[in-house]
Coordinates of C-alpha atoms and ligand atoms in Angstrom, one line a residue:
M1245 CA 166.8 -50.0 -3.0
K1246 CA 168.3 -49.8 0.4
L1247 CA 171.0 -52.4 1.3
T1248 CA 170.9 -52.7 5.3
I1249 CA 174.0 -54.4 6.5
K1250 CA 173.1 -55.8 9.5
I1251 CA 176.1 -56.0 12.5
N1252 CA 176.1 -58.3 15.4
S1253 CA 177.1 -56.1 18.3
K1254 CA 176.6 -59.2 20.6
M1255 CA 178.9 -62.3 22.2
K1256 CA 178.7 -65.1 23.8
A1257 CA 180.6 -64.6 26.7
A1258 CA 181.2 -66.9 30.0
V1259 CA 179.9 -64.2 32.8
Y1260 CA 180.2 -64.7 36.6
T1261 CA 178.4 -62.0 39.2
V1262 CA 178.7 -64.0 42.4
Y1263 CA 181.9 -65.5 43.9
G1264 CA 181.0 -69.2 44.7
A1265 CA 181.4 -73.0 43.2
P1266 CA 181.5 -73.5 39.4
E1267 CA 177.9 -73.3 38.8
V1268 CA 177.9 -69.6 39.3
L1269 CA 179.7 -69.5 35.8
Q1270 CA 177.0 -69.0 33.3
V1271 CA 177.4 -68.5 29.1
K1272 CA 175.2 -65.3 28.6
E1273 CA 175.4 -62.6 25.7
L1274 CA 177.3 -59.4 25.9
E1275 CA 178.3 -56.3 24.3
K1276 CA 180.6 -57.0 21.8
P1277 CA 183.6 -54.8 22.8
M1278 CA 184.9 -52.3 19.9
P1279 CA 188.8 -51.7 19.9
K1280 CA 190.7 -48.3 20.9
N1281 CA 193.1 -47.0 18.7
N1282 CA 195.8 -48.4 20.2
E1283 CA 194.3 -52.1 20.4
I1284 CA 193.2 -55.0 18.3
L1285 CA 189.8 -56.9 18.8
V1286 CA 190.5 -60.4 18.5
R1287 CA 188.2 -63.7 17.9
I1288 CA 188.9 -65.6 20.8
K1289 CA 188.9 -69.5 19.0
A1290 CA 190.1 -71.3 22.5
T1291 CA 191.1 -70.4 26.3
A1292 CA 191.8 -72.4 29.0
V1293 CA 191.0 -72.9 33.0
N1294 CA 193.4 -72.1 35.0
S1295 CA 194.4 -71.9 38.6
G1296 CA 194.1 -68.2 38.6
D1297 CA 190.6 -68.3 37.3
L1298 CA 189.4 -70.5 40.0
R1299 CA 191.1 -68.5 42.7
L1300 CA 189.3 -65.6 41.2
R1301 CA 185.8 -67.6 40.8
K1302 CA 186.2 -68.7 44.7
A1303 CA 187.2 -65.7 46.2
D1304 CA 190.0 -67.8 47.9
P1305 CA 192.1 -66.5 49.4
F1306 CA 190.5 -64.0 50.8
A1307 CA 192.7 -61.2 49.7
V1308 CA 191.3 -61.7 46.7
R1309 CA 188.5 -59.8 47.5
F1310 CA 190.3 -56.7 48.4
I1311 CA 191.7 -56.6 45.0
F1312 CA 189.1 -57.8 42.5
G1313 CA 186.0 -56.4 44.6
L1314 CA 184.9 -57.1 48.4
T1315 CA 181.0 -58.1 48.1
K1316 CA 181.0 -59.3 44.2
P1317 CA 183.8 -59.8 41.3
R1318 CA 184.2 -56.5 40.0
I1319 CA 185.7 -58.7 36.7
N1320 CA 182.8 -60.5 35.3
V1321 CA 184.6 -62.5 32.8
L1322 CA 187.9 -64.9 33.5
G1323 CA 189.9 -66.5 31.5
S1324 CA 193.6 -65.3 31.1
V1325 CA 194.5 -66.9 28.1
F1326 CA 193.6 -66.7 24.2
S1327 CA 194.0 -68.5 20.5
G1328 CA 192.2 -66.5 17.8
E1329 CA 192.3 -63.9 14.8
V1330 CA 192.6 -60.4 14.6
E1331 CA 188.8 -58.9 13.4
S1332 CA 189.8 -55.3 13.6
I1333 CA 192.3 -53.1 15.0
G1334 CA 192.4 -49.6 16.1
D1335 CA 193.7 -46.6 13.9
D1336 CA 197.7 -46.7 15.0
V1337 CA 198.1 -50.4 15.4
K1338 CA 201.4 -51.5 13.6
K1339 CA 202.6 -55.1 14.9
F1340 CA 199.2 -56.8 13.7
K1341 CA 197.1 -56.7 10.9
V1342 CA 193.2 -57.7 10.3
G1343 CA 193.3 -61.7 10.0
D1344 CA 196.6 -62.4 11.6
L1345 CA 196.2 -65.7 14.5
V1346 CA 197.6 -64.5 17.5
F1347 CA 198.2 -66.3 20.9
G1348 CA 199.0 -64.8 24.3
H1349 CA 198.0 -63.9 28.0
T1350 CA 195.3 -61.0 29.0
D1351 CA 197.3 -60.4 32.2
M1352 CA 195.2 -58.9 35.0
S1353 CA 192.6 -57.9 32.3
F1354 CA 191.1 -61.6 32.3
G1355 CA 188.0 -61.6 29.7
A1356 CA 189.3 -64.4 27.6
Y1357 CA 186.4 -66.7 28.3
A1358 CA 184.1 -64.9 25.7
E1359 CA 184.1 -64.9 22.0
Y1360 CA 185.7 -61.7 21.4
K1361 CA 188.2 -59.4 23.2
C1362 CA 190.4 -56.2 23.0
L1363 CA 193.8 -56.2 24.2
P1364 CA 196.5 -53.5 23.5
E1365 CA 198.9 -54.2 20.6
D1366 CA 202.3 -54.3 23.1
A1367 CA 200.6 -56.6 25.4
S1368 CA 201.6 -60.1 25.8
I1369 CA 200.8 -61.4 22.2
A1370 CA 202.5 -63.1 19.6
L1371 CA 201.6 -64.5 16.3
K1372 CA 200.3 -68.4 17.0
P1373 CA 202.5 -71.1 15.9
A1374 CA 202.0 -72.6 13.1
N1375 CA 202.5 -76.1 13.9
V1376 CA 199.9 -76.3 16.7
S1377 CA 195.9 -75.8 17.1
H1378 CA 194.5 -73.0 18.9
S1379 CA 193.8 -75.1 21.9
E1380 CA 197.2 -75.8 22.3
A1381 CA 198.3 -72.5 21.4
A1382 CA 195.7 -71.4 24.1
V1383 CA 197.4 -73.6 26.9
I1384 CA 200.9 -72.2 26.3
P1385 CA 201.2 -68.7 28.0
F1386 CA 199.9 -69.7 31.6
G1387 CA 202.2 -72.4 32.3
G1388 CA 204.6 -71.5 29.9
V1389 CA 205.3 -67.7 31.2
T1390 CA 205.3 -69.4 34.8
A1391 CA 207.3 -71.6 33.9
L1392 CA 210.2 -69.6 31.7
H1393 CA 210.2 -66.8 34.2
F1394 CA 211.4 -69.0 37.5
I1395 CA 213.6 -71.0 34.7
K1396 CA 215.5 -67.3 33.6
K1397 CA 215.5 -66.4 37.8
A1398 CA 217.4 -69.6 38.8
M1399 CA 219.6 -69.1 35.3
I1400 CA 219.6 -73.2 34.5
Q1401 CA 222.5 -74.3 32.6
P1402 CA 223.4 -76.9 30.7
G1403 CA 224.2 -80.1 32.5
Q1404 CA 222.7 -78.8 35.8
K1405 CA 220.4 -81.5 37.5
V1406 CA 217.0 -80.4 38.0
L1407 CA 214.4 -81.6 40.2
V1408 CA 210.4 -80.5 38.7
V1409 CA 207.7 -81.3 41.3
G1410 CA 204.3 -81.2 40.0
A1411 CA 205.5 -82.8 36.6
S1412 CA 202.6 -83.7 35.2
G1413 CA 200.7 -80.4 36.0
A1414 CA 200.6 -76.9 33.5
V1415 CA 203.6 -75.2 35.1
G1416 CA 205.4 -78.3 35.4
T1417 CA 204.8 -79.6 31.9
A1418 CA 206.3 -76.7 30.5
A1419 CA 209.3 -76.6 33.9
V1420 CA 210.1 -80.0 32.4
Q1421 CA 210.5 -79.1 28.9
L1422 CA 212.1 -75.5 29.1
A1423 CA 214.6 -76.7 31.5
K1424 CA 215.3 -79.8 29.2
S1425 CA 215.7 -77.0 26.4
F1426 CA 218.1 -75.2 28.7
G1427 CA 220.7 -78.7 28.5
A1428 CA 219.8 -80.0 31.6
D1429 CA 219.3 -83.3 32.9
V1430 CA 215.5 -83.2 34.4
T1431 CA 213.6 -85.7 36.8
G1432 CA 210.1 -85.0 37.3
V1433 CA 208.0 -85.8 40.3
C1434 CA 204.5 -87.2 39.6
S1435 CA 202.3 -89.5 40.8
T1436 CA 202.1 -93.7 38.7
A1437 CA 199.6 -92.5 36.8
N1438 CA 201.2 -90.0 35.5
I1439 CA 204.7 -91.4 34.8
A1440 CA 204.2 -92.3 31.1
L1441 CA 203.6 -88.5 30.4
V1442 CA 206.7 -86.9 32.1
K1443 CA 208.9 -89.3 30.3
S1444 CA 207.2 -88.2 27.3
I1445 CA 208.1 -84.7 27.1
G1446 CA 211.4 -85.5 28.0
A1447 CA 212.6 -86.1 32.0
N1448 CA 215.2 -88.1 31.9
K1449 CA 213.5 -89.6 34.9
V1450 CA 210.5 -90.1 36.8
I1451 CA 210.3 -90.0 40.7
D1452 CA 206.6 -91.7 41.7
Y1453 CA 205.8 -89.9 44.5
T1454 CA 203.5 -92.6 46.0
K1455 CA 206.3 -94.8 45.8
E1456 CA 209.7 -92.9 46.9
D1457 CA 210.2 -89.6 49.0
F1458 CA 213.1 -87.8 46.9
T1459 CA 214.3 -86.4 50.2
Q1460 CA 215.4 -89.8 51.5
N1461 CA 217.2 -91.1 48.1
G1462 CA 220.5 -89.7 49.0
E1463 CA 220.3 -87.4 45.3
T1464 CA 221.1 -84.2 45.2
Y1465 CA 220.3 -81.4 42.7
D1466 CA 220.7 -77.9 41.3
V1467 CA 217.7 -76.5 40.9
I1468 CA 214.3 -78.1 42.7
F1469 CA 211.2 -76.6 41.3
D1470 CA 208.2 -77.3 43.1
T1471 CA 205.4 -75.9 41.0
V1472 CA 202.5 -77.2 43.1
K1473 CA 203.6 -76.5 46.8
A1474 CA 204.0 -80.6 47.5
I1475 CA 206.9 -80.4 50.0
S1476 CA 208.5 -79.5 52.7
V1477 CA 211.4 -76.7 52.4
S1478 CA 212.9 -77.6 55.4
R1479 CA 213.1 -81.6 54.7
S1480 CA 213.8 -80.9 50.7
I1481 CA 216.4 -78.1 51.4
N1482 CA 219.2 -81.2 52.3
S1483 CA 218.2 -82.3 48.5
L1484 CA 219.9 -79.2 47.3
H1485 CA 223.6 -78.9 46.3
K1486 CA 225.6 -76.5 48.6
N1487 CA 224.6 -73.4 45.8
G1488 CA 221.8 -74.6 44.4
V1489 CA 218.3 -73.2 43.9
M1490 CA 215.0 -73.8 44.9
I1491 CA 211.8 -72.7 43.5
L1492 CA 208.8 -72.4 45.0
S1493 CA 206.0 -70.8 42.4
A1494 CA 203.2 -71.9 44.2
A1495 CA 204.6 -70.7 47.8
G1496 CA 202.3 -68.7 50.0
M1497 CA 203.6 -66.2 52.9
S1498 CA 205.2 -69.1 55.1
E1499 CA 207.0 -70.6 52.4
M1500 CA 207.9 -67.0 51.2
I1501 CA 209.5 -66.1 54.7
Q1502 CA 211.3 -69.4 55.0
G1503 CA 212.8 -68.7 51.8
S1504 CA 214.0 -65.3 52.3
W1505 CA 215.8 -66.9 55.9
I1506 CA 217.6 -69.6 53.8
S1507 CA 218.5 -67.2 51.2
M1508 CA 219.8 -64.6 53.5
T1509 CA 221.4 -67.1 56.4
S1510 CA 223.4 -69.6 53.5
N1511 CA 224.5 -70.5 50.2
K1512 CA 221.6 -71.7 48.5
K1513 CA 219.0 -69.3 47.7
V1514 CA 215.2 -69.7 47.4
I1515 CA 213.4 -67.8 44.1
T1516 CA 209.3 -67.2 44.9
G1517 CA 207.0 -64.4 44.2
V1518 CA 204.7 -63.5 41.3
I1519 CA 205.5 -63.2 37.6
S1520 CA 205.0 -60.8 35.2
H1521 CA 203.8 -61.0 31.7
K1522 CA 206.3 -59.9 28.8
E1523 CA 205.6 -59.9 25.2
A1524 CA 209.2 -61.2 24.7
D1525 CA 208.5 -64.5 26.6
I1526 CA 205.5 -65.2 24.3
I1527 CA 207.1 -64.9 21.7
F1528 CA 210.3 -67.2 23.2
L1529 CA 208.0 -69.9 23.4
K1530 CA 206.5 -69.4 20.2
E1531 CA 210.1 -70.0 18.8
L1532 CA 210.5 -72.9 20.5
I1533 CA 207.3 -74.9 19.7
E1534 CA 208.2 -73.8 16.1
K1535 CA 211.4 -75.6 16.6
D1536 CA 209.5 -78.8 18.2
K1537 CA 211.3 -78.3 22.0
F1538 CA 208.3 -77.5 23.9
K1539 CA 204.6 -79.6 23.4
P1540 CA 201.5 -78.0 24.7
V1541 CA 199.9 -80.7 26.7
I1542 CA 196.2 -80.7 27.2
E1543 CA 194.2 -83.2 28.8
R1544 CA 190.3 -82.3 28.1
T1545 CA 188.6 -79.6 25.8
Y1546 CA 185.5 -78.6 27.1
P1547 CA 182.9 -76.3 24.8
L1548 CA 182.1 -73.1 26.4
E1549 CA 179.0 -74.2 27.3
Q1550 CA 180.5 -76.7 29.3
I1551 CA 182.7 -74.3 31.8
A1552 CA 181.6 -75.2 35.1
E1553 CA 182.4 -78.6 34.1
A1554 CA 185.7 -77.7 33.4
H1555 CA 186.2 -75.5 36.7
A1556 CA 184.7 -78.3 38.4
H1557 CA 187.6 -80.9 37.1
V1558 CA 190.1 -78.8 37.6
E1559 CA 188.9 -77.6 40.7
K1560 CA 190.1 -81.6 41.4
G1561 CA 193.6 -80.9 41.2
H1562 CA 194.5 -84.2 39.1
K1563 CA 194.4 -83.0 35.8
K1564 CA 197.3 -83.4 33.3
G1565 CA 198.5 -80.8 31.8
N1566 CA 196.2 -78.5 30.7
V1567 CA 192.4 -78.1 30.3
A1568 CA 191.4 -76.0 27.2
I1569 CA 188.2 -74.2 26.1
E1570 CA 186.7 -74.1 22.5
V1571 CA 185.0 -70.9 22.4
Ligands
NAP1168 N1 204.2 -67.5 41.1 C1 203.3 -67.2 40.0 O1 203.2 -65.6 39.8 C2 202.5 -68.2 39.7 C3 201.9 -67.9 38.8 C4 201.3 -69.5 37.9 C5 200.9 -70.1 38.6 N2 200.9 -70.3 39.7 C6 200.7 -71.0 41.2 O2 201.2 -72.4 40.6 C7 200.1 -73.3 41.2 C8 199.4 -74.1 40.0 O3 199.9 -74.9 39.3 P1 199.4 -75.3 37.9 O4 198.5 -75.1 37.1 O5 200.5 -75.8 37.3 O6 198.7 -77.0 38.9 P2 198.0 -78.1 38.1 O7 198.3 -78.4 36.7 O8 196.4 -77.8 38.8 O9 198.7 -79.3 38.7 C9 198.1 -80.7 39.2 C10 199.3 -81.3 38.7 O10 199.6 -81.8 40.0 C11 200.0 -83.0 40.7 N3 200.0 -83.3 42.0 C12 198.8 -83.0 43.0 N4 200.1 -83.1 44.4 C13 201.0 -83.9 43.9 C14 202.4 -83.9 44.5 N5 202.2 -83.8 46.2 N6 203.6 -84.5 43.5 C15 203.7 -84.3 42.7 N7 202.7 -83.7 41.9 C16 201.3 -83.3 42.2 C17 198.8 -83.6 40.1 O11 199.0 -84.6 40.0 P3 198.5 -85.9 40.5 O12 197.8 -85.3 41.7 O13 198.3 -87.3 39.8 O14 199.9 -86.0 41.3 C18 198.5 -82.8 38.5 O15 198.8 -83.4 37.4 C19 199.0 -72.6 41.9 O16 199.1 -72.8 43.3 C20 199.1 -71.0 41.3 O17 199.0 -70.5 42.1 C21 202.3 -69.0 40.8

């Protein structure tokens, strides 16, 4: 008798072939990828919708087109974070084995809005923290790595006063918790609806920006971390101690120029720029989560089939923490 083994070489993925509104994302069948010698094949269980996915979907700003395709996107599957299980490995892979539960960031290759993704074993990947779900693990690398990158640059010390603006967002909820874990006294700035959330993740104080302007209350800080481009740099700089550091993680060109000028002409320092992804940062976050010092915050979870609805929700700009996608 002849034995036939059926191998499913197709996978489900949210694909986009034109720039535009959330509806350009359509769930289709694609070829399942095969790992190269130095790669692992991850069966993705969860991913997330982040601001980077929105920018690429809409080609906003226009400069996105110079890198990702002038008239249409060159990368057709978005999604930069994931949690899942290693399904197979290339011949040279040493760090991971089949069956490992892993999470991480795909960096500029995207492709996590899919059932499978191949990544080099030395990419930003670590074993999933045992105490969180796949959805919780998947939302960690975006806000977590961004906040960690800037907090390390600012060299936050125990006892320092840190103000986090946008404390209810993906980067903000991570920044509050990371600054606390470095021993800082943290004040979060958010709207009325998010006060309870920001307190629950450990902020020592909360300022409701709909009722109070932090630039007018006489308080000064060692570090002001604006995660959502919500502050006026020239007005907020007076709320910084004389050797203080301002972090503008969502800065545009004008804030970058303004920041460089302040750094050159005063004792205050303004940090901007684009983050890089390192395996060490993912491992650092995993260990913090396992020590219960960092809690992933998820507002909503959608199935992959509702990816367009998830994008439309995130686009409103009011999400609390993160929006996860179950694949
Ligand atoms: N530098 C880098 O390499 C890098 C890396 C990653 C991301 N980023 C940037 O980070 C930004 C996205 O951050 P994110 O994902 O954390 O954003 P997000 O999660 O989309 O932020 C939404 C949150 O911000 C709050 N918010 C809106 N207006 C506010 C205000 N005026 N004051 C205080 N809070 C306000 C919203 O709540 P309410 O509306 O209820 O207040 C909501 O909870 C993007 O601009 C992205 O480009 C930069």
